[in-house]
Amino acid sequence: MSENVSNRQLERFPMYLTYLLSIEDKDLVYVSAPQIAQALGLNVEQVRKDLQAVSNKEGQPKQGRKITELIEDIKSFLGYDKPSDAIIVGVGHLGKAFMNFKGFASYGIDIVVGFDTDPEVYGRDINGKPIYPFSAIREVVKNTDIKIAILTVPLENAQEAADELIRIGIRGIWNFTAANIVTPDSVVVENMNLASSFAKFTYKLEELLKKEK
Amino acid sequence: MSENVSNRQLERFPMYLTYLLSIEDKDLVYVSAPQIAQALGLNVEQVRKDLQAVSNKEGQPKQGRKITELIEDIKSFLGYDKPSDAIIVGVGHLGKAFMNFKGFASYGIDIVVGFDTDPEVYGRDINGKPIYPFSAIREVVKNTDIKIAILTVPLENAQEAADELIRIGIRGIWNFTAANIVTPDSVVVENMNLASSFAKFTYKLEELLKKEK
DNA sequence: TAGATTGTTAATCGATTAACAATC
DNA sequence: TAGATTGTTAATCGATTAACAATC
């Protein structure tokens, strides 16, 4: 159970988990690094190192690791066993989709409330979660231990919304807008940039199609 | 205008573009690498190399590059000037949000139609785009030049949906499910894994909060 | 001219991959 | 025992960062 884990490793752990859960109920007890590497198209040594980073026990030569234990280790490493409360800021199409999305619960995220500036939007409930006016955000968040905001406002409002989030004590912003929001060092921003992902996607696709000609 | 561009660079180009568009109408003519680096919190040399990779002209010492020209260069490099048609596969909460999302148009993506297996869902229009039964996908896609599918089905249906997409000739799958979908080499998959992003996010946040104690 | 920025070439850093002895 | 898998140590690779001469 090493201490320093790279971003790339962090990206892979949920992938391992998805795979392990898919083979969990198949009467198998052990899983090995080569098996995982093969299934996910990864390098064996890489998988071994990753597993070492999250696993409490050593693997058994010739067998590997117990699937159920590995699942628990990854879940606990990723904090899925103690979900974090989060708020949705901006209940447009995407914000609404997230409030409805059941999957977040299994990623350790508990969306408790949404905020929006539009009177047509706030006042209602979505999936049992209330939507309040953005102007009430300080009032609602105080006396809670909410530290995480999911930012799904329009691009042009991203920075001002982020500024307010910082003022009210939010410590982490999961940014789904294309904005390069500027924050102090006391706040963590994780960008989920659709355009960046799409740029990689089309470049790869172009290269593939070019090769065929 | 170099030939080989890394994934990391591809991720950064849309960020540059967002920044450049935000300063475009401010009576400024030139922008320099140090200015961009400062604004986006990046290394100067890195920015310089990135700009060299997409720019047709050389930058001018002491001035930098013309903002409008750089914007055009990036847009053209990313293919924003010739959008690709794409289909939405799985019109749940997320698929619906994407069909409504106006921003895709400016990323070079043109969503033309959605597919779903649920009779409650297909038959209707969203944002002027029709939704057809998934069973009709071959019929609808043939005789078009659609190569890209945006996969927003539930996790457990991801692989079978992908298999059908491959059969009907889709060449690129932008995968928003957590599934590790398996495809032949003739198909490109770009994963947009929420759980991977959230894992990086919470790890960074934990480290920050730990440091404060 | 002086100085900021450029492009290029070299050094550093970190992650991935390879090699190999140890173990059940 | 033989062989597959393990963990560890070393080599490779690629991207980032630093250094520096060239230019307007």
Short mmCIF file of C-alpha atoms (C1' of nucleotides) in Angstrom, two decimals:
data_model
loop_
_atom_site.label_atom_id
_atom_site.label_comp_id
_atom_site.label_asym_id
_atom_site.label_seq_id
_atom_site.Cartn_x
_atom_site.Cartn_y
_atom_site.Cartn_z
CA MET A 1 0.00 0.00 0.00
CA SER A 2 2.28 2.74 -1.30
CA GLU A 3 1.77 6.38 -0.48
CA ASN A 4 2.20 8.23 -3.74
CA VAL A 5 -0.22 7.46 -6.51
CA SER A 6 -0.11 9.19 -9.89
CA ASN A 7 -3.04 10.71 -11.73
CA ARG A 8 -2.83 8.04 -14.37
CA GLN A 9 -3.13 5.35 -11.73
CA LEU A 10 -6.12 7.10 -10.22
CA GLU A 11 -7.79 7.04 -13.61
CA ARG A 12 -7.25 3.29 -13.90
CA PHE A 13 -8.59 2.20 -10.51
CA PRO A 14 -12.26 2.76 -11.44
CA MET A 15 -11.64 0.78 -14.62
CA TYR A 16 -10.26 -2.13 -12.61
CA LEU A 17 -13.24 -1.91 -10.32
CA THR A 18 -15.74 -2.03 -13.16
CA TYR A 19 -13.99 -5.09 -14.56
CA LEU A 20 -13.74 -6.85 -11.20
CA LEU A 21 -17.41 -6.26 -10.47
CA SER A 22 -18.28 -7.75 -13.85
CA ILE A 23 -16.47 -11.02 -13.04
CA GLU A 24 -17.32 -11.09 -9.34
CA ASP A 25 -20.33 -13.37 -9.54
CA LYS A 26 -18.81 -15.87 -11.93
CA ASP A 27 -17.73 -18.44 -9.35
CA LEU A 28 -14.18 -17.20 -9.62
CA VAL A 29 -12.19 -16.56 -6.48
CA TYR A 30 -8.83 -15.26 -7.70
CA VAL A 31 -7.82 -12.76 -10.33
CA SER A 32 -4.28 -12.19 -11.60
CA ALA A 33 -2.51 -9.17 -13.03
CA PRO A 34 -2.05 -10.81 -16.46
CA GLN A 35 -5.77 -11.57 -16.56
CA ILE A 36 -6.72 -7.97 -15.85
CA ALA A 37 -4.11 -6.62 -18.23
CA GLN A 38 -5.45 -8.83 -21.00
CA ALA A 39 -9.07 -7.85 -20.39
CA LEU A 40 -8.37 -4.12 -20.29
CA GLY A 41 -5.63 -3.99 -22.89
CA LEU A 42 -2.98 -2.77 -20.44
CA ASN A 43 0.62 -3.67 -19.72
CA VAL A 44 1.05 -6.45 -17.14
CA GLU A 45 3.74 -4.68 -15.12
CA GLN A 46 1.60 -1.60 -14.95
CA VAL A 47 -1.36 -3.52 -13.59
CA ARG A 48 0.86 -5.23 -11.02
CA LYS A 49 2.17 -1.92 -9.75
CA ASP A 50 -1.32 -0.46 -9.62
CA LEU A 51 -2.65 -3.37 -7.60
CA GLN A 52 0.28 -3.12 -5.22
CA ALA A 53 -0.58 0.52 -4.65
CA VAL A 54 -4.08 -0.17 -3.36
CA SER A 55 -3.82 -3.67 -1.96
CA ASN A 56 -3.17 -4.37 1.69
CA LYS A 57 -2.00 -7.93 1.20
CA GLU A 58 0.56 -9.39 -1.12
CA GLY A 59 -0.63 -11.33 -4.10
CA GLN A 60 -0.17 -15.08 -4.18
CA PRO A 61 2.22 -16.46 -6.78
CA LYS A 62 0.42 -18.63 -9.29
CA GLN A 63 -3.02 -17.40 -8.17
CA GLY A 64 -3.13 -13.64 -7.89
CA ARG A 65 -5.47 -11.82 -5.53
CA LYS A 66 -8.90 -12.63 -4.15
CA ILE A 67 -11.45 -10.78 -6.26
CA THR A 68 -13.65 -9.76 -3.35
CA GLU A 69 -10.73 -8.45 -1.33
CA LEU A 70 -9.36 -6.49 -4.27
CA ILE A 71 -12.79 -4.96 -4.85
CA GLU A 72 -12.95 -3.88 -1.23
CA ASP A 73 -9.42 -2.49 -1.35
CA ILE A 74 -10.13 -0.37 -4.42
CA LYS A 75 -13.47 0.83 -3.11
CA SER A 76 -11.94 1.84 0.15
CA PHE A 77 -8.96 3.50 -1.54
CA LEU A 78 -11.29 5.55 -3.75
CA GLY A 79 -13.48 6.43 -0.78
CA TYR A 80 -16.57 4.73 -2.18
CA ASP A 81 -17.35 3.46 1.28
CA LYS A 82 -17.75 6.96 2.68
CA PRO A 83 -19.54 9.09 0.05
CA SER A 84 -19.04 12.86 -0.10
CA ASP A 85 -21.96 15.28 -0.19
CA ALA A 86 -21.97 17.46 -3.27
CA ILE A 87 -24.07 20.25 -4.73
CA ILE A 88 -25.05 20.86 -8.34
CA VAL A 89 -24.49 24.45 -9.43
CA GLY A 90 -26.52 25.20 -12.53
CA VAL A 91 -29.52 22.95 -13.15
CA GLY A 92 -29.65 23.13 -16.93
CA HIS A 93 -29.80 20.05 -19.13
CA LEU A 94 -26.55 18.60 -17.81
CA GLY A 95 -27.15 19.56 -14.17
CA LYS A 96 -30.57 17.95 -14.37
CA ALA A 97 -29.10 14.79 -15.87
CA PHE A 98 -26.62 14.58 -13.01
CA MET A 99 -29.32 15.04 -10.38
CA ASN A 100 -31.14 12.12 -11.93
CA PHE A 101 -28.08 9.92 -12.50
CA LYS A 102 -28.16 6.93 -10.18
CA GLY A 103 -24.56 5.97 -10.86
CA PHE A 104 -23.01 8.72 -8.77
CA ALA A 105 -23.97 6.89 -5.59
CA SER A 106 -21.65 4.03 -6.52
CA TYR A 107 -18.77 6.46 -7.20
CA GLY A 108 -18.87 7.83 -3.67
CA ILE A 109 -20.80 10.97 -4.62
CA ASP A 110 -23.98 12.00 -2.86
CA ILE A 111 -25.73 14.89 -4.58
CA VAL A 112 -27.87 16.56 -1.95
CA VAL A 113 -29.15 19.76 -3.55
CA GLY A 114 -29.09 21.85 -6.72
CA PHE A 115 -28.90 25.62 -7.28
CA ASP A 116 -29.99 27.78 -10.18
CA THR A 117 -30.66 31.44 -10.88
CA ASP A 118 -33.76 30.79 -12.97
CA PRO A 119 -37.11 31.08 -11.10
CA GLU A 120 -38.53 28.59 -13.58
CA VAL A 121 -36.02 26.07 -12.34
CA TYR A 122 -35.66 26.52 -8.59
CA GLY A 123 -38.42 25.67 -6.13
CA ARG A 124 -38.94 22.24 -7.66
CA ASP A 125 -37.48 18.85 -6.76
CA ILE A 126 -35.56 16.51 -9.02
CA ASN A 127 -35.14 12.89 -8.02
CA GLY A 128 -36.10 13.84 -4.48
CA LYS A 129 -33.43 16.55 -4.27
CA PRO A 130 -34.48 20.19 -3.86
CA ILE A 131 -33.39 23.04 -6.14
CA TYR A 132 -32.85 26.38 -4.47
CA PRO A 133 -32.14 29.86 -5.83
CA PHE A 134 -28.43 30.41 -6.31
CA SER A 135 -28.74 33.51 -4.13
CA ALA A 136 -29.62 31.24 -1.19
CA ILE A 137 -26.51 29.09 -1.55
CA ARG A 138 -24.62 30.52 1.42
CA GLU A 139 -27.62 30.04 3.68
CA VAL A 140 -28.18 26.44 2.56
CA VAL A 141 -24.57 25.33 2.66
CA LYS A 142 -23.60 26.84 6.02
CA ASN A 143 -23.80 24.48 8.96
CA THR A 144 -23.25 21.55 6.60
CA ASP A 145 -19.92 19.93 5.78
CA ILE A 146 -20.39 20.19 2.03
CA LYS A 147 -17.04 20.77 0.36
CA ILE A 148 -17.71 19.71 -3.23
CA ALA A 149 -19.55 21.52 -6.01
CA ILE A 150 -20.31 20.19 -9.47
CA LEU A 151 -20.23 23.15 -11.82
CA THR A 152 -22.69 22.88 -14.71
CA VAL A 153 -23.52 26.52 -15.44
CA PRO A 154 -23.18 28.11 -18.90
CA LEU A 155 -19.60 28.95 -19.93
CA GLU A 156 -20.01 32.70 -19.48
CA ASN A 157 -21.18 32.35 -15.87
CA ALA A 158 -18.56 29.84 -14.77
CA GLN A 159 -16.03 32.20 -13.23
CA GLU A 160 -18.52 34.27 -11.26
CA ALA A 161 -20.26 31.15 -9.99
CA ALA A 162 -16.89 29.71 -8.97
CA ASP A 163 -16.01 32.95 -7.17
CA GLU A 164 -19.15 32.68 -5.09
CA LEU A 165 -18.50 29.00 -4.35
CA ILE A 166 -15.07 29.90 -3.03
CA ARG A 167 -16.51 32.69 -0.90
CA ILE A 168 -18.95 30.34 0.80
CA GLY A 169 -16.22 27.83 1.61
CA ILE A 170 -16.44 25.19 -1.12
CA ARG A 171 -13.05 23.45 -1.39
CA GLY A 172 -13.40 21.39 -4.57
CA ILE A 173 -14.98 22.29 -7.90
CA TRP A 174 -15.66 19.59 -10.47
CA ASN A 175 -15.81 21.79 -13.53
CA PHE A 176 -17.94 20.60 -16.46
CA THR A 177 -17.79 23.94 -18.28
CA ALA A 178 -15.14 24.78 -20.87
CA ALA A 179 -14.04 27.76 -18.77
CA ASN A 180 -10.50 27.92 -17.37
CA ILE A 181 -11.65 28.99 -13.95
CA VAL A 182 -9.14 30.76 -11.74
CA THR A 183 -9.06 29.84 -8.07
CA PRO A 184 -6.77 30.24 -5.06
CA ASP A 185 -4.48 27.40 -3.98
CA SER A 186 -6.89 26.55 -1.20
CA VAL A 187 -9.36 25.19 -3.74
CA VAL A 188 -9.05 22.14 -5.96
CA VAL A 189 -10.43 22.19 -9.50
CA GLU A 190 -10.90 19.11 -11.62
CA ASN A 191 -11.77 19.88 -15.21
CA MET A 192 -14.04 17.58 -17.19
CA ASN A 193 -13.57 19.21 -20.54
CA LEU A 194 -15.76 17.76 -23.27
CA ALA A 195 -13.90 19.66 -25.97
CA SER A 196 -10.52 18.28 -24.83
CA SER A 197 -11.82 14.75 -24.91
CA PHE A 198 -13.41 15.27 -28.30
CA ALA A 199 -10.19 16.74 -29.69
CA LYS A 200 -8.29 13.57 -28.75
CA PHE A 201 -11.11 11.48 -30.15
CA THR A 202 -11.30 13.08 -33.59
CA TYR A 203 -7.51 13.22 -33.93
CA LYS A 204 -7.26 9.47 -33.31
CA LEU A 205 -10.14 8.83 -35.69
CA GLU A 206 -8.61 11.01 -38.40
CA GLU A 207 -5.29 9.17 -38.07
CA LEU A 208 -7.03 5.81 -38.38
CA LEU A 209 -9.01 6.83 -41.44
CA LYS A 210 -5.92 8.40 -43.02
CA LYS A 211 -3.96 5.19 -42.60
CA GLU A 212 -6.58 3.24 -44.55
CA LYS A 213 -6.19 5.29 -47.65
CA MET B 1 3.03 23.19 -38.20
CA SER B 2 4.47 19.94 -36.90
CA GLU B 3 3.03 16.57 -37.71
CA ASN B 4 2.97 14.67 -34.47
CA VAL B 5 0.86 16.03 -31.68
CA SER B 6 0.52 14.33 -28.30
CA ASN B 7 -2.70 13.64 -26.45
CA ARG B 8 -1.76 16.17 -23.80
CA GLN B 9 -1.37 18.84 -26.43
CA LEU B 10 -4.72 17.96 -27.95
CA GLU B 11 -6.30 18.45 -24.54
CA ARG B 12 -4.79 21.90 -24.27
CA PHE B 13 -5.82 23.33 -27.65
CA PRO B 14 -9.50 23.75 -26.70
CA MET B 15 -8.34 25.51 -23.52
CA TYR B 16 -6.26 27.95 -25.54
CA LEU B 17 -9.20 28.52 -27.82
CA THR B 18 -11.57 29.30 -24.96
CA TYR B 19 -9.07 31.79 -23.57
CA LEU B 20 -8.39 33.42 -26.94
CA LEU B 21 -12.09 33.82 -27.66
CA SER B 22 -12.51 35.49 -24.27
CA ILE B 23 -9.90 38.15 -25.10
CA GLU B 24 -10.72 38.45 -28.80
CA ASP B 25 -13.03 41.45 -28.58
CA LYS B 26 -10.90 43.47 -26.21
CA ASP B 27 -9.18 45.67 -28.82
CA LEU B 28 -6.08 43.51 -28.54
CA VAL B 29 -4.35 42.36 -31.70
CA TYR B 30 -1.45 40.22 -30.50
CA VAL B 31 -1.13 37.54 -27.86
CA SER B 32 2.15 36.06 -26.60
CA ALA B 33 3.07 32.68 -25.18
CA PRO B 34 3.97 34.14 -21.77
CA GLN B 35 0.58 35.86 -21.62
CA ILE B 36 -1.30 32.65 -22.34
CA ALA B 37 0.89 30.67 -19.96
CA GLN B 38 0.21 33.13 -17.18
CA ALA B 39 -3.55 33.15 -17.77
CA LEU B 40 -3.87 29.38 -17.88
CA GLY B 41 -1.25 28.53 -15.29
CA LEU B 42 0.97 26.64 -17.74
CA ASN B 43 4.67 26.55 -18.49
CA VAL B 44 5.81 29.13 -21.09
CA GLU B 45 7.91 26.71 -23.11
CA GLN B 46 5.04 24.30 -23.26
CA VAL B 47 2.69 26.93 -24.61
CA ARG B 48 5.26 27.99 -27.20
CA LYS B 49 5.64 24.46 -28.47
CA ASP B 50 1.89 23.97 -28.58
CA LEU B 51 1.37 27.13 -30.60
CA GLN B 52 4.13 26.12 -33.00
CA ALA B 53 2.33 22.83 -33.54
CA VAL B 54 -0.88 24.42 -34.83
CA SER B 55 0.29 27.73 -36.23
CA ASN B 56 1.07 28.23 -39.90
CA LYS B 57 3.15 31.35 -39.43
CA GLU B 58 6.03 32.07 -37.12
CA GLY B 59 5.39 34.28 -34.14
CA GLN B 60 6.83 37.76 -34.08
CA PRO B 61 9.52 38.47 -31.50
CA LYS B 62 8.37 41.04 -28.98
CA GLN B 63 4.72 40.75 -30.07
CA GLY B 64 3.63 37.14 -30.34
CA ARG B 65 0.88 36.03 -32.68
CA LYS B 66 -2.22 37.71 -34.03
CA ILE B 67 -5.16 36.59 -31.90
CA THR B 68 -7.58 36.20 -34.80
CA GLU B 69 -5.10 34.18 -36.84
CA LEU B 70 -4.31 31.92 -33.91
CA ILE B 71 -8.00 31.34 -33.29
CA GLU B 72 -8.47 30.35 -36.92
CA ASP B 73 -5.43 28.07 -36.82
CA ILE B 74 -6.65 26.21 -33.74
CA LYS B 75 -10.21 25.94 -35.01
CA SER B 76 -9.00 24.55 -38.30
CA PHE B 77 -6.56 22.17 -36.61
CA LEU B 78 -9.33 20.82 -34.39
CA GLY B 79 -11.69 20.54 -37.34
CA TYR B 80 -14.21 22.98 -35.91
CA ASP B 81 -14.66 24.44 -39.37
CA LYS B 82 -15.97 21.17 -40.76
CA PRO B 83 -18.24 19.58 -38.12
CA SER B 84 -18.76 15.81 -37.98
CA ASP B 85 -22.20 14.27 -37.87
CA ALA B 86 -22.78 12.14 -34.78
CA ILE B 87 -25.53 10.00 -33.32
CA ILE B 88 -26.61 9.68 -29.70
CA VAL B 89 -27.01 6.07 -28.61
CA GLY B 90 -29.16 5.87 -25.49
CA VAL B 91 -31.45 8.84 -24.86
CA GLY B 92 -31.58 8.70 -21.07
CA HIS B 93 -30.91 11.71 -18.87
CA LEU B 94 -27.41 12.23 -20.22
CA GLY B 95 -28.25 11.48 -23.85
CA LYS B 96 -31.13 13.93 -23.64
CA ALA B 97 -28.88 16.60 -22.15
CA PHE B 98 -26.44 16.13 -25.02
CA MET B 99 -29.18 16.40 -27.65
CA ASN B 100 -30.15 19.71 -26.08
CA PHE B 101 -26.62 21.02 -25.53
CA LYS B 102 -25.93 23.94 -27.86
CA GLY B 103 -22.19 23.90 -27.18
CA PHE B 104 -21.43 20.82 -29.30
CA ALA B 105 -21.90 22.86 -32.47
CA SER B 106 -18.89 25.01 -31.54
CA TYR B 107 -16.76 21.90 -30.89
CA GLY B 108 -17.25 20.62 -34.40
CA ILE B 109 -19.93 18.10 -33.46
CA ASP B 110 -23.27 17.94 -35.20
CA ILE B 111 -25.70 15.61 -33.47
CA VAL B 112 -28.22 14.56 -36.07
CA VAL B 113 -30.30 11.81 -34.46
CA GLY B 114 -30.79 9.78 -31.30
CA PHE B 115 -31.58 6.10 -30.73
CA ASP B 116 -33.19 4.31 -27.81
CA THR B 117 -34.80 0.95 -27.12
CA ASP B 118 -37.61 2.39 -25.01
CA PRO B 119 -40.93 3.01 -26.87
CA GLU B 120 -41.63 5.77 -24.37
CA VAL B 121 -38.54 7.55 -25.63
CA TYR B 122 -38.36 7.01 -29.40
CA GLY B 123 -40.78 8.56 -31.86
CA ARG B 124 -40.38 12.00 -30.32
CA ASP B 125 -38.08 14.88 -31.23
CA ILE B 126 -35.59 16.63 -28.98
CA ASN B 127 -34.26 20.01 -29.96
CA GLY B 128 -35.44 19.36 -33.51
CA LYS B 129 -33.57 16.05 -33.73
CA PRO B 130 -35.55 12.81 -34.13
CA ILE B 131 -35.24 9.78 -31.86
CA TYR B 132 -35.62 6.40 -33.54
CA PRO B 133 -35.84 2.86 -32.17
CA PHE B 134 -32.40 1.35 -31.70
CA SER B 135 -33.53 -1.55 -33.88
CA ALA B 136 -33.78 0.87 -36.81
CA ILE B 137 -30.23 2.11 -36.48
CA ARG B 138 -28.81 0.24 -39.47
CA GLU B 139 -31.58 1.51 -41.70
CA VAL B 140 -31.16 5.12 -40.57
CA VAL B 141 -27.37 5.23 -40.71
CA LYS B 142 -26.87 3.50 -44.05
CA ASN B 143 -26.43 5.85 -47.02
CA THR B 144 -25.13 8.53 -44.66
CA ASP B 145 -21.48 9.22 -43.87
CA ILE B 146 -22.01 9.09 -40.10
CA LYS B 147 -18.90 7.66 -38.45
CA ILE B 148 -19.26 8.85 -34.85
CA ALA B 149 -21.51 7.59 -32.06
CA ILE B 150 -21.86 9.08 -28.60
CA LEU B 151 -22.55 6.19 -26.25
CA THR B 152 -24.83 7.10 -23.34
CA VAL B 153 -26.59 3.81 -22.60
CA PRO B 154 -26.65 2.18 -19.15
CA LEU B 155 -23.42 0.42 -18.14
CA GLU B 156 -24.81 -3.07 -18.59
CA ASN B 157 -25.87 -2.42 -22.20
CA ALA B 158 -22.69 -0.70 -23.29
CA GLN B 159 -20.88 -3.66 -24.85
CA GLU B 160 -23.84 -5.00 -26.80
CA ALA B 161 -24.69 -1.52 -28.07
CA ALA B 162 -21.07 -1.02 -29.11
CA ASP B 163 -21.10 -4.37 -30.91
CA GLU B 164 -24.06 -3.28 -32.99
CA LEU B 165 -22.46 0.10 -33.71
CA ILE B 166 -19.41 -1.68 -35.06
CA ARG B 167 -21.54 -3.99 -37.18
CA ILE B 168 -23.28 -1.07 -38.88
CA GLY B 169 -19.98 0.62 -39.69
CA ILE B 170 -19.49 3.24 -36.96
CA ARG B 171 -15.76 4.02 -36.73
CA GLY B 172 -15.54 6.10 -33.56
CA ILE B 173 -17.27 5.65 -30.19
CA TRP B 174 -17.20 8.43 -27.60
CA ASN B 175 -17.92 6.34 -24.56
CA PHE B 176 -19.64 8.04 -21.62
CA THR B 177 -20.36 4.78 -19.81
CA ALA B 178 -18.02 3.28 -17.23
CA ALA B 179 -17.75 0.11 -19.33
CA ASN B 180 -14.41 -0.97 -20.75
CA ILE B 181 -15.79 -1.70 -24.16
CA VAL B 182 -13.87 -4.08 -26.37
CA THR B 183 -13.57 -3.20 -30.05
CA PRO B 184 -11.48 -4.20 -33.08
CA ASP B 185 -8.53 -2.05 -34.17
CA SER B 186 -10.63 -0.59 -36.95
CA VAL B 187 -12.67 1.36 -34.39
CA VAL B 188 -11.54 4.22 -32.16
CA VAL B 189 -12.87 4.53 -28.62
CA GLU B 190 -12.47 7.64 -26.50
CA ASN B 191 -13.51 7.12 -22.91
CA MET B 192 -15.07 9.92 -20.92
CA ASN B 193 -15.03 8.23 -17.57
CA LEU B 194 -16.76 10.19 -14.82
CA ALA B 195 -15.44 7.88 -12.13
CA SER B 196 -11.83 8.31 -13.29
CA SER B 197 -12.14 12.06 -13.22
CA PHE B 198 -13.80 11.98 -9.81
CA ALA B 199 -11.08 9.72 -8.44
CA LYS B 200 -8.40 12.27 -9.39
CA PHE B 201 -10.57 15.03 -7.98
CA THR B 202 -11.15 13.54 -4.54
CA TYR B 203 -7.54 12.41 -4.21
CA LYS B 204 -6.29 15.96 -4.84
CA LEU B 205 -8.90 17.32 -2.45
CA GLU B 206 -7.98 14.83 0.27
CA GLU B 207 -4.31 15.73 -0.08
CA LEU B 208 -5.09 19.42 0.23
CA LEU B 209 -7.26 18.97 3.29
CA LYS B 210 -4.70 16.63 4.85
CA LYS B 211 -1.96 19.23 4.43
CA GLU B 212 -3.95 21.80 6.38
CA LYS B 213 -4.14 19.74 9.50
"C1'" DT C 1 19.96 50.11 -29.05
"C1'" DA C 2 17.72 47.42 -25.24
"C1'" DG C 3 14.50 44.15 -24.11
"C1'" DA C 4 10.82 41.01 -24.70
"C1'" DT C 5 9.62 37.25 -27.23
"C1'" DT C 6 10.68 33.92 -30.54
"C1'" DG C 7 12.32 29.04 -32.10
"C1'" DT C 8 15.62 25.33 -31.19
"C1'" DT C 9 18.54 22.32 -28.77
"C1'" DA C 10 19.73 20.06 -24.40
"C1'" DA C 11 18.60 18.45 -19.54
"C1'" DT C 12 15.33 16.80 -16.40
"C1'" DC C 13 11.64 14.38 -14.77
"C1'" DG C 14 8.16 10.83 -14.33
"C1'" DA C 15 5.73 7.07 -15.98
"C1'" DT C 16 5.86 2.89 -18.61
"C1'" DT C 17 8.06 -1.18 -19.90
"C1'" DA C 18 11.46 -4.78 -19.46
"C1'" DA C 19 14.28 -8.05 -16.80
"C1'" DC C 20 14.83 -11.24 -13.16
"C1'" DA C 21 15.01 -13.59 -8.81
"C1'" DA C 22 11.56 -15.36 -5.32
"C1'" DT C 23 7.47 -18.08 -4.23
"C1'" DC C 24 3.57 -21.14 -3.98
"C1'" DT D 1 9.18 -30.48 -9.57
"C1'" DA D 2 7.69 -27.24 -13.28
"C1'" DG D 3 5.43 -23.24 -14.31
"C1'" DA D 4 2.74 -19.25 -13.62
"C1'" DT D 5 2.60 -15.33 -11.05
"C1'" DT D 6 4.52 -12.39 -7.75
"C1'" DG D 7 7.40 -8.12 -6.19
"C1'" DT D 8 11.57 -5.43 -7.13
"C1'" DT D 9 15.16 -3.28 -9.56
"C1'" DA D 10 16.88 -1.39 -13.96
"C1'" DA D 11 16.17 0.46 -18.78
"C1'" DT D 12 13.42 2.93 -21.91
"C1'" DC D 13 10.51 6.24 -23.49
"C1'" DG D 14 8.08 10.56 -23.90
"C1'" DA D 15 6.74 14.83 -22.23
"C1'" DT D 16 8.00 18.83 -19.65
"C1'" DT D 17 11.20 22.18 -18.39
"C1'" DA D 18 15.44 24.75 -18.84
"C1'" DA D 19 19.01 27.16 -21.55
"C1'" DC D 20 20.35 30.08 -25.20
"C1'" DA D 21 21.12 32.31 -29.56
"C1'" DA D 22 18.22 34.89 -33.03
"C1'" DT D 23 15.02 38.61 -34.11
"C1'" DC D 24 12.04 42.58 -34.40
#
